[in-house]
mmCIF file of C-alpha atoms and ligand atoms in Angstrom:
data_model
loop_
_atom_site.group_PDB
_atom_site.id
_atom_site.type_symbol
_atom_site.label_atom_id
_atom_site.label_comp_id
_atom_site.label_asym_id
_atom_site.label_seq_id
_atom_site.Cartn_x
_atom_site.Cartn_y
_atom_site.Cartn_z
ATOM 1 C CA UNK A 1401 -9.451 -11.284 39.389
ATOM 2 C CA UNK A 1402 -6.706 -9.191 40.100
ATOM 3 C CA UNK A 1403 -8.657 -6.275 41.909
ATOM 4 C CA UNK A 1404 -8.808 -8.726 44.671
ATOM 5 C CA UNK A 1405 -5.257 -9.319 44.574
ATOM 6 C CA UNK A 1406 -3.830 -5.053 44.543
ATOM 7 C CA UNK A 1407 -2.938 -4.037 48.025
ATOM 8 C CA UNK A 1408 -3.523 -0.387 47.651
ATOM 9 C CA UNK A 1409 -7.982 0.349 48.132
ATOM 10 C CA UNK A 1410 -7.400 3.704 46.323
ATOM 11 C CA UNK A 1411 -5.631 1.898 43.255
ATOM 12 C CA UNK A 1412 -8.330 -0.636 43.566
ATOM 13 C CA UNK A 1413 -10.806 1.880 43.180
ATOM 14 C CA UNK A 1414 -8.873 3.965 40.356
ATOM 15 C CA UNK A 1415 -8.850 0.219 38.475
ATOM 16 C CA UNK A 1416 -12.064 -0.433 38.449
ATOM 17 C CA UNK A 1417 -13.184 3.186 37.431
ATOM 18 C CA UNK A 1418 -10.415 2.704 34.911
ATOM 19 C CA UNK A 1419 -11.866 -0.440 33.833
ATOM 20 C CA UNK A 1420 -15.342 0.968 33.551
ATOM 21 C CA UNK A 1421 -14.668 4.112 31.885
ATOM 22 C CA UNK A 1422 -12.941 1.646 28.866
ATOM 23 C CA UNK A 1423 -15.529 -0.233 28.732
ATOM 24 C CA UNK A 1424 -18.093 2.448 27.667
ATOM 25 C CA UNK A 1425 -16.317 3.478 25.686
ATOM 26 C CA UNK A 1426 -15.678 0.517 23.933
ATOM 27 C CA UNK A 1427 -19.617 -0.025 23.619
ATOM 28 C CA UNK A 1428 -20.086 3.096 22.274
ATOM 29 C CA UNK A 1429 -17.808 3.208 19.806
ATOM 30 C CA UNK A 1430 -19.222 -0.407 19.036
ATOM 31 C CA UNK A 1431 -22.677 1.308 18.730
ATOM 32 C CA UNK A 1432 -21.743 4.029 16.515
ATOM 33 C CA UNK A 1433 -19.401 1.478 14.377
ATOM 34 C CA UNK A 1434 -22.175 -0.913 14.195
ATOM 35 C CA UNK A 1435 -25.235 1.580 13.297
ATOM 36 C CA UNK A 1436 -23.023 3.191 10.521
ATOM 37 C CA UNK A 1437 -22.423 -0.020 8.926
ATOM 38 C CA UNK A 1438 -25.794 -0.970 8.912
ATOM 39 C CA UNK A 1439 -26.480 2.465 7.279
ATOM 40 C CA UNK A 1440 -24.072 1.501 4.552
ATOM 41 C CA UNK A 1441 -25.896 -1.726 3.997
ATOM 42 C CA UNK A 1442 -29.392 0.069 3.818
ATOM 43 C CA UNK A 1443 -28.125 1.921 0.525
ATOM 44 C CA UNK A 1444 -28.117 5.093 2.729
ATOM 45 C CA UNK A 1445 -24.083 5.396 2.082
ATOM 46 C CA UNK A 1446 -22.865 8.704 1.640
ATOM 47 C CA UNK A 1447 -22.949 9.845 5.205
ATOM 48 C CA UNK A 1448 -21.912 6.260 6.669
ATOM 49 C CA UNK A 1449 -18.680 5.817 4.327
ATOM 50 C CA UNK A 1450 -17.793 9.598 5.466
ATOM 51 C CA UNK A 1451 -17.968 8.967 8.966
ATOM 52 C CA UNK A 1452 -16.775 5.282 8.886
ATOM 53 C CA UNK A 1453 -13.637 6.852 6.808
ATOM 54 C CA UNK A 1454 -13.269 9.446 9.553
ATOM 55 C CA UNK A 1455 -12.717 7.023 12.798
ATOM 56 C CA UNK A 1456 -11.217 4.398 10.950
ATOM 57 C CA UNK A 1457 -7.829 4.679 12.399
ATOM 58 C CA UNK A 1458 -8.785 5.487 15.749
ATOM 59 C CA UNK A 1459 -11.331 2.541 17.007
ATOM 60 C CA UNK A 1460 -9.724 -0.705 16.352
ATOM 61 C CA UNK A 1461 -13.024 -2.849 16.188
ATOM 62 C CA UNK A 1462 -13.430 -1.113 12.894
ATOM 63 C CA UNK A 1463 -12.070 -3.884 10.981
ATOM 64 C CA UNK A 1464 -13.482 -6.718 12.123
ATOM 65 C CA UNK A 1465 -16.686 -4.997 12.243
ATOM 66 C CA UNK A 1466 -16.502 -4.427 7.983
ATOM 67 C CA UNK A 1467 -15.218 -7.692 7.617
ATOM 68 C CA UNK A 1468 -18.075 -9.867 9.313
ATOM 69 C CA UNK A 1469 -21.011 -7.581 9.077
ATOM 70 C CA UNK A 1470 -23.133 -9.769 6.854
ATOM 71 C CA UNK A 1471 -23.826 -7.105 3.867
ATOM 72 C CA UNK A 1472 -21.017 -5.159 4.373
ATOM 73 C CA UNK A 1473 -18.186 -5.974 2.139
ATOM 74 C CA UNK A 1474 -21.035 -6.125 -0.451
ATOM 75 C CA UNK A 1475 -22.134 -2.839 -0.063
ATOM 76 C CA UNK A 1476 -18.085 -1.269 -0.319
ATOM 77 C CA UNK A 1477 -17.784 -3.795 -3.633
ATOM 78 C CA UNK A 1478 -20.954 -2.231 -4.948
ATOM 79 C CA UNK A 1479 -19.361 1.097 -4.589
ATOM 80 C CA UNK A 1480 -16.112 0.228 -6.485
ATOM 81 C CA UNK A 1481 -17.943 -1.634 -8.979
ATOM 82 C CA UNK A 1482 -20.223 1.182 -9.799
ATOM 83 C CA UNK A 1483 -18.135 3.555 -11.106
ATOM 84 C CA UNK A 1484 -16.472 0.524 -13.414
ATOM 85 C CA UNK A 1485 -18.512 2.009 -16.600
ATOM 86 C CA UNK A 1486 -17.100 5.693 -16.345
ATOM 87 C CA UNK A 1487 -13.391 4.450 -16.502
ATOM 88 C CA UNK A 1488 -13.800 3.814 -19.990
ATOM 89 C CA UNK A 1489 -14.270 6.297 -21.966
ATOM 90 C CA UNK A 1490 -12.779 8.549 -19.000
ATOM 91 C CA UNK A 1491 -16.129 10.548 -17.830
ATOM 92 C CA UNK A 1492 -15.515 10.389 -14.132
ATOM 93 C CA UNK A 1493 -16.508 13.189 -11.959
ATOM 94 C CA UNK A 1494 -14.952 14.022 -8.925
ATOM 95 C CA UNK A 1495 -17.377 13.158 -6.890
ATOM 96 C CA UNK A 1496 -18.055 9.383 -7.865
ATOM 97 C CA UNK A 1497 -14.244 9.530 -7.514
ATOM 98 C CA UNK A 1498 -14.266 10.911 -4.189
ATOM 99 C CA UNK A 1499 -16.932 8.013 -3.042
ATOM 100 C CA UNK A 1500 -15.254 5.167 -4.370
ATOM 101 C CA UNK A 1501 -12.312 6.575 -2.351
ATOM 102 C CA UNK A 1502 -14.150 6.558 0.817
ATOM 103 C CA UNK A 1503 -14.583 3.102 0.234
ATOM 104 C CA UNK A 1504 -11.588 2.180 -1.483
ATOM 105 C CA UNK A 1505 -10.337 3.820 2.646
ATOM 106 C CA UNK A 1506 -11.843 1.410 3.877
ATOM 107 C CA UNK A 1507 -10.736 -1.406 2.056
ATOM 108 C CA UNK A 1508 -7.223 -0.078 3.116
ATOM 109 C CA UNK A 1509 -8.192 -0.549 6.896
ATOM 110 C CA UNK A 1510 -9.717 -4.209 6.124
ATOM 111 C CA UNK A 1511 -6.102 -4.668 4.996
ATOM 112 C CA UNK A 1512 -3.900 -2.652 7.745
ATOM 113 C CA UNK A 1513 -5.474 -5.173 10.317
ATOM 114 C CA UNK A 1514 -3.696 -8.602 11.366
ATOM 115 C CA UNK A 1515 -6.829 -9.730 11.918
ATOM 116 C CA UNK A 1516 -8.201 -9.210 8.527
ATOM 117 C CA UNK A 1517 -5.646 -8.760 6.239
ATOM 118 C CA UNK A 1518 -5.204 -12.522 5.504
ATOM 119 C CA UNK A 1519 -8.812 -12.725 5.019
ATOM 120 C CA UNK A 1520 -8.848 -9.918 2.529
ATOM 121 C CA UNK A 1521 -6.338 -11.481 0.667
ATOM 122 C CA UNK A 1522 -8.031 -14.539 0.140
ATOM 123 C CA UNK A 1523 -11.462 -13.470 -0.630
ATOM 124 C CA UNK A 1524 -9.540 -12.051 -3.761
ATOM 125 C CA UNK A 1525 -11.548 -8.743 -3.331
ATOM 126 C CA UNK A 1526 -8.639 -6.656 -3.770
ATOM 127 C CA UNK A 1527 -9.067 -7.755 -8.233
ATOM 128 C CA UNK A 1528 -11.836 -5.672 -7.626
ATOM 129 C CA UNK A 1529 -9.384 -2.744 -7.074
ATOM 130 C CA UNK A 1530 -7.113 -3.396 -10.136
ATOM 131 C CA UNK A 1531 -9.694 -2.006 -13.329
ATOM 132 C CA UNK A 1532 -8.203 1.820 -11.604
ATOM 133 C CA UNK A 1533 -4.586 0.726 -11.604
ATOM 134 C CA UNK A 1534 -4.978 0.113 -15.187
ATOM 135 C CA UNK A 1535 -6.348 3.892 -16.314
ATOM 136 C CA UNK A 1536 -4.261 5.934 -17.818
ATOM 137 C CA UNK A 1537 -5.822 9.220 -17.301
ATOM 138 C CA UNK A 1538 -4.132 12.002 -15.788
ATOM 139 C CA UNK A 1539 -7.049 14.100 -14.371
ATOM 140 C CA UNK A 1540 -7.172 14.602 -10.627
ATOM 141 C CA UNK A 1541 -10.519 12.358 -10.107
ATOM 142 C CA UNK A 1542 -8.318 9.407 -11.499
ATOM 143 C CA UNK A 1543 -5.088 9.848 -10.057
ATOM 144 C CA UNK A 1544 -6.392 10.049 -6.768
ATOM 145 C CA UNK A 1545 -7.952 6.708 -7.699
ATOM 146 C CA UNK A 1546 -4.667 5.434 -8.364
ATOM 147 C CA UNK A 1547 -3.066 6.542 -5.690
ATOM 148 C CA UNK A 1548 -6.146 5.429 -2.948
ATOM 149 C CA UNK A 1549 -6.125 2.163 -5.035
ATOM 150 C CA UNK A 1550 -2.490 1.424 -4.381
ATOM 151 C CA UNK A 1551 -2.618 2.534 -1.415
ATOM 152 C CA UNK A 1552 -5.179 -0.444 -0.099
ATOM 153 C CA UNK A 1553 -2.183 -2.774 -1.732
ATOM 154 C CA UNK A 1554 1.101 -1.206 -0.107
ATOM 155 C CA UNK A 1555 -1.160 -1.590 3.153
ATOM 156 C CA UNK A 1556 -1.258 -5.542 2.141
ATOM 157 C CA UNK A 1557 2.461 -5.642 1.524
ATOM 158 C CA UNK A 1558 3.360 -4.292 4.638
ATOM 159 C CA UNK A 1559 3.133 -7.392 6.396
ATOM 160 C CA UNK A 1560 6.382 -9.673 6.764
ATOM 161 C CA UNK A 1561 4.488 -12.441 5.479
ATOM 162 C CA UNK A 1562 5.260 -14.680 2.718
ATOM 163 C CA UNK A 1563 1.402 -15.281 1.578
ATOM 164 C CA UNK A 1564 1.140 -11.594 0.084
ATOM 165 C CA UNK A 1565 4.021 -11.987 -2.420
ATOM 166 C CA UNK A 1566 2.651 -14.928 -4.085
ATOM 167 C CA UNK A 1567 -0.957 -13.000 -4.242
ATOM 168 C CA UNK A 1568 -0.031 -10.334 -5.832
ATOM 169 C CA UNK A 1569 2.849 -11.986 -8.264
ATOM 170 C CA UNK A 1570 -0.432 -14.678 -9.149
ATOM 171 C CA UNK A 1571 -2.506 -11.883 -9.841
ATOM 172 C CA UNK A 1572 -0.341 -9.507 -12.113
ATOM 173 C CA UNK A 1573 0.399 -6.679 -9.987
ATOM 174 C CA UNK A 1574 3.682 -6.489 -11.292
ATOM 175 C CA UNK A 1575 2.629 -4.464 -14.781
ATOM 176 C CA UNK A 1576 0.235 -2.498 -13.057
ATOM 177 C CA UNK A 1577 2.859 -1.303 -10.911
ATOM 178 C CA UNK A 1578 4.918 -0.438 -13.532
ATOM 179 C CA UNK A 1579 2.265 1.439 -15.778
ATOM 180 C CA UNK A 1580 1.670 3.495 -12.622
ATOM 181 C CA UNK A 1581 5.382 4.052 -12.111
ATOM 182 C CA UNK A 1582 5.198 5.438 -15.442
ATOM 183 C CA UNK A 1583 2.756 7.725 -15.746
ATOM 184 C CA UNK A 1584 1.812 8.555 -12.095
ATOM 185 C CA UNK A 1585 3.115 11.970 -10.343
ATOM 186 C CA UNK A 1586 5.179 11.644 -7.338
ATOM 187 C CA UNK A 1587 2.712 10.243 -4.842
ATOM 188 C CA UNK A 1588 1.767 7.426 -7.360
ATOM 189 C CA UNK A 1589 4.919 6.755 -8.051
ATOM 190 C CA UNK A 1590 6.101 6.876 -4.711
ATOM 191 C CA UNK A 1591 3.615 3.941 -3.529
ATOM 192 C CA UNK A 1592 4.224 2.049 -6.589
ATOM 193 C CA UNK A 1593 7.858 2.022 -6.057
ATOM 194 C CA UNK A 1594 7.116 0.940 -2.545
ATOM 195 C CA UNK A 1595 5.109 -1.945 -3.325
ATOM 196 C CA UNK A 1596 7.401 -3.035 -6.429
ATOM 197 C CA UNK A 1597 10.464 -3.124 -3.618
ATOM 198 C CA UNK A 1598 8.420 -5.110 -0.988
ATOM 199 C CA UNK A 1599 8.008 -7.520 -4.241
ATOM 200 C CA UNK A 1600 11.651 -7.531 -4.570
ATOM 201 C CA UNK A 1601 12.633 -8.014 -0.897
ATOM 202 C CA UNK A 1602 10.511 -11.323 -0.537
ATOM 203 C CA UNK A 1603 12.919 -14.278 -1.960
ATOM 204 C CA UNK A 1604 10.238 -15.298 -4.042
ATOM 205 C CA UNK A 1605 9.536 -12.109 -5.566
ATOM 206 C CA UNK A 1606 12.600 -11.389 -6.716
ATOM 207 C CA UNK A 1607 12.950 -14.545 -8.093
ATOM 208 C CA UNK A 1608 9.948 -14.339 -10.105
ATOM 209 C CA UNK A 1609 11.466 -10.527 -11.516
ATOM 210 C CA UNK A 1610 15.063 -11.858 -12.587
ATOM 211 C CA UNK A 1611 13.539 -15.461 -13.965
ATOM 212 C CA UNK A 1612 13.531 -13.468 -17.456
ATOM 213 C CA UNK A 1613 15.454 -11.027 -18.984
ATOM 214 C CA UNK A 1614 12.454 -9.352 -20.285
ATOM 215 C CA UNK A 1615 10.868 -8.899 -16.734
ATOM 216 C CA UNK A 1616 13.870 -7.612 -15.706
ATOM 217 C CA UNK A 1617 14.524 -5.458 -18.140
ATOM 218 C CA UNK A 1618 10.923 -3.944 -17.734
ATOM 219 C CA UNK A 1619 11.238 -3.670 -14.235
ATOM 220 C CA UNK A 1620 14.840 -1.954 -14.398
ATOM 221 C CA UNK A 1621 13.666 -0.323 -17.301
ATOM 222 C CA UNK A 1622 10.997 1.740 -15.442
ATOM 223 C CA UNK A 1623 13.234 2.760 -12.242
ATOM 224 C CA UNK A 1624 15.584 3.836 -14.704
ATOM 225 C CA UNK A 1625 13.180 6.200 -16.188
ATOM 226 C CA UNK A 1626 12.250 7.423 -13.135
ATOM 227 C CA UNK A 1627 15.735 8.379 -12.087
ATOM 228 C CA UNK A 1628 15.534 10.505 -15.076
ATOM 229 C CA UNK A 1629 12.198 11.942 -13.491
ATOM 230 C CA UNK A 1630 14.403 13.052 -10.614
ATOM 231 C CA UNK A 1631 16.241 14.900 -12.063
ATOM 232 C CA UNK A 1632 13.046 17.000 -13.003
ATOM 233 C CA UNK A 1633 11.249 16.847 -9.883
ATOM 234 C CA UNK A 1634 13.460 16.241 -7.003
ATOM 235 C CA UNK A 1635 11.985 13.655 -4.251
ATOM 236 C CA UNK A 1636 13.889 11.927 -1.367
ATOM 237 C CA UNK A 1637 11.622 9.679 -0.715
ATOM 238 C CA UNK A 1638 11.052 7.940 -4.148
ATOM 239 C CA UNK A 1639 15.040 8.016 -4.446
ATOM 240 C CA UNK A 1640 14.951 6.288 -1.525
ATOM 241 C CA UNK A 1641 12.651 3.355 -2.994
ATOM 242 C CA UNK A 1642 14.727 3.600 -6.581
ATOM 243 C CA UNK A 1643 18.488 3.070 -4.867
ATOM 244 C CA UNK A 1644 16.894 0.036 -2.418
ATOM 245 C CA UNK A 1645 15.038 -1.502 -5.583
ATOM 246 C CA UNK A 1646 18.778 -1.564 -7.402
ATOM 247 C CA UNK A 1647 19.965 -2.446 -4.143
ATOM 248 C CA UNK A 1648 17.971 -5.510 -3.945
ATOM 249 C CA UNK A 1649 18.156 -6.335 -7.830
ATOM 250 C CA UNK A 1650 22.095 -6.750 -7.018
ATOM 251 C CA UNK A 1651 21.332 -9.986 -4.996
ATOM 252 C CA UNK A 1652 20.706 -12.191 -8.222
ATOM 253 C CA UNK A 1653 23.507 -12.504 -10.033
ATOM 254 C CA UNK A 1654 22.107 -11.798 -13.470
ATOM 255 C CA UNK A 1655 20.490 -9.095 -12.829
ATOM 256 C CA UNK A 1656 23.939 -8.139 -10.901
ATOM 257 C CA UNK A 1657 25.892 -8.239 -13.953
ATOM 258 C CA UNK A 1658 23.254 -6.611 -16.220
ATOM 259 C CA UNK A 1659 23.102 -3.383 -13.867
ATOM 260 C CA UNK A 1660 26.633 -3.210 -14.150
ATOM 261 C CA UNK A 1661 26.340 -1.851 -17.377
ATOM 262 C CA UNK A 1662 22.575 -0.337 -17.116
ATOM 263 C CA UNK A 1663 22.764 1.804 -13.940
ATOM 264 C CA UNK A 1664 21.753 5.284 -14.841
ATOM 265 C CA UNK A 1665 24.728 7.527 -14.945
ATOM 266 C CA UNK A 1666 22.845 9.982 -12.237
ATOM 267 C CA UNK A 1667 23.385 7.552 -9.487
ATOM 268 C CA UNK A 1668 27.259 6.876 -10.719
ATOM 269 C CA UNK A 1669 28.501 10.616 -10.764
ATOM 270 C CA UNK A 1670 26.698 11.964 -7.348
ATOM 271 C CA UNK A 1671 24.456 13.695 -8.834
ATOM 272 C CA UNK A 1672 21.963 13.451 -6.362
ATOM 273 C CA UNK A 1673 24.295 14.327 -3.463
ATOM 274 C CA UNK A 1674 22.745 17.620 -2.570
ATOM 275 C CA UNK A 1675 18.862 15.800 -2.677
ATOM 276 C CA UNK A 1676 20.581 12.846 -0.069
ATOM 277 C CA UNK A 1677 21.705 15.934 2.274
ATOM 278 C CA UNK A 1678 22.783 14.157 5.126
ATOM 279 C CA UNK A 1679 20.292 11.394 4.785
ATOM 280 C CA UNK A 1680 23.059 8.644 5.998
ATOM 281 C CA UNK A 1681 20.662 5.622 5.167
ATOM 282 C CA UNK A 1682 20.559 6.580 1.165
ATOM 283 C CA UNK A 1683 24.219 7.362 1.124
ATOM 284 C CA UNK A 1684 25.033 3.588 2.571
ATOM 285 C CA UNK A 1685 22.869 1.909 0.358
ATOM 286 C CA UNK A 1686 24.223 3.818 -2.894
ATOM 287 C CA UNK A 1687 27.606 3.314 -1.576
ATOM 288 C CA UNK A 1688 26.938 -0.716 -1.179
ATOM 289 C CA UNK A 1689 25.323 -0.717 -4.451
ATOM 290 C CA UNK A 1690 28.155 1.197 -6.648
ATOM 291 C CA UNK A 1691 30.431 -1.334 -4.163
ATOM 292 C CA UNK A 1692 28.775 -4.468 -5.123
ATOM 293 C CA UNK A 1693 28.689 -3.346 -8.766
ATOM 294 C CA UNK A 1694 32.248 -2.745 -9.065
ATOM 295 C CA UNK A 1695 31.429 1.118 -10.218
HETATM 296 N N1 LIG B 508 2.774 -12.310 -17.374
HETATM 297 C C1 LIG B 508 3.818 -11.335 -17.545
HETATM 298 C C2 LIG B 508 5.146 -12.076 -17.336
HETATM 299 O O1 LIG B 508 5.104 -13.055 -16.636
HETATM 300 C C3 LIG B 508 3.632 -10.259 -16.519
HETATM 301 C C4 LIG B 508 4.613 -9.172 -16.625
HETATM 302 C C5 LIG B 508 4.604 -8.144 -17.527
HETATM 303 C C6 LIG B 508 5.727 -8.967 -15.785
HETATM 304 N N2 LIG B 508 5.635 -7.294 -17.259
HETATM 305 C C7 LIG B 508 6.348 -7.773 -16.238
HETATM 306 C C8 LIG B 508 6.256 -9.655 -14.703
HETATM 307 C C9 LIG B 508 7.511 -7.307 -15.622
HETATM 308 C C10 LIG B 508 7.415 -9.182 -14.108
HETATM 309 C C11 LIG B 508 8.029 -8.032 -14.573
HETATM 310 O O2 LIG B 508 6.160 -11.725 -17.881
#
């Protein structure tokens, strides 16, 4: 061991206290992980999905700990699947919403984690997720949904790998992006954008968007809108997505020629110059992108 092989007795010392002091630590956080998931399991939830929710992205044994507790994943599932018969007709309260966030949280961790992620993927427990991307009701309780909901898939796409892309293309993501691109506020649309350009930055993702000129079409379509949204409700960061998205669609050469004549006039006349400020990033990309279009 390498206390044997420091020089120094005081940094010996200082190691092992060092050494200790993480280790209780680690135990008791594995204590208090381990007796709140149990408390989930027992049905006695409210408390335990609060408190899990809370420390979630401080203690890193979290994850694992959800994942391979026997019980576990069945208990969050039973909390997203509960509130399944209030979506339709829309008679969710805020509360149940609230809950099925706290869950929907932790999910999100499961999926932030290299160790889990790929597991997560391929349980296909993230379908369970997709019955609140496809609401359409604006009310707080279910936009929050939304937003929480995507949010436990843009954590998914984060990754570099290629495994995610073919997931989510496989499992029709793509439309339920787009509906929440449509009708979400700014958050929503923010994350949907996000994921929607992830898509489009894996080879086979963008691929699968240009293969048809009505997939493109719906996909351009929708960012197109949403430039028009801008121009209502000013947001740097979803510009940012929108100009990277074109950006992107400009690598296939259909779609290429297509935006030549489709990209909205706002991005052609620097309209937007005064939102970009001196954001230097957004101002290359738009540049390359009115370059690469001939505009
Ligand atoms: N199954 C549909 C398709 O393959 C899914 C879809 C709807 C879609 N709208 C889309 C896929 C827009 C990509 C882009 O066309």
């Amino acid at each position: 061991m390498t206390y044997f092989e420091n020089s120094g007795i005081g940094l010996q010392k200082e190691t092992v206290e060092e050494q200790n002091k993480i280790q209780t630590t680690n135990e008791k956080e594995l204590i208090l992980v381990s007796s709140l998931v149990l408390d989930l399991i027992k049905n006695d939830s409210d408390q335990a999905l609060i408190q899990l929710s809370s420390i979630r992205n401080d203690v890193d044994i979290v994850a694992p700990i959800l994942w391979y507790s026997t019980g576990c994943l069945a208990a969050l599932l039973r909390e997203i699947i509960s509130i399944y018969p209030f979506l339709s007709p829309p008679t969710l309260t805020t509360k149940q919403s609230e809950k099925a966030c706290l869950a929907l949280s932790l999910f999100q961790t499961i999926a932030s984690n290299q160790e889990t992620r790929t597991l997560f993927l391929r349980s296909s427990i993230p379908l369970y997720i997709y019955p609140f991307l496809s609401s359409s009701h604006k009310s707080p309780s279910f936009e929050i949904l939304r937003v929480t909901s995507l949010g436990v898939i843009a954590s998914l796409v984060k990754t570099e790998e290629d495994n995610f892309v073919n997931f989510l293309l496989s499992t029709e993501i793509i439309p339920l992006c787009l509906h929440a691109m449509e009708i979400g506020g700014e958050q929503e649309k923010i994350i949907s954008t996000f994921i929607i350009l992830k898509i489009l930055l894996n080879e086979n993702g963008l691929t699968y968007i240009c293969e048809t000129y009505e997939r493109f079409l719906a996909v351009s379509s929708v960012i197109g809108n949403m430039v028009n949204y801008l121009l209502e409700e000013p947001s740097i960061e979803l510009l940012k997505h929108i100009v990277r998205c074109y950006f992107r669609l400009a690598d296939n050469s259909r779609a290429r020629e297509a935006l030549k004549q489709t990209l909205p006039q706002p991005l052609k006349d620097g309209t937007f110059i005064d939102l970009i400020g001196n954001d230097t990033r957004i101002l290359k990309w738009l540049n390359l992108l009115l370059e690469e279009l001939e505009l």
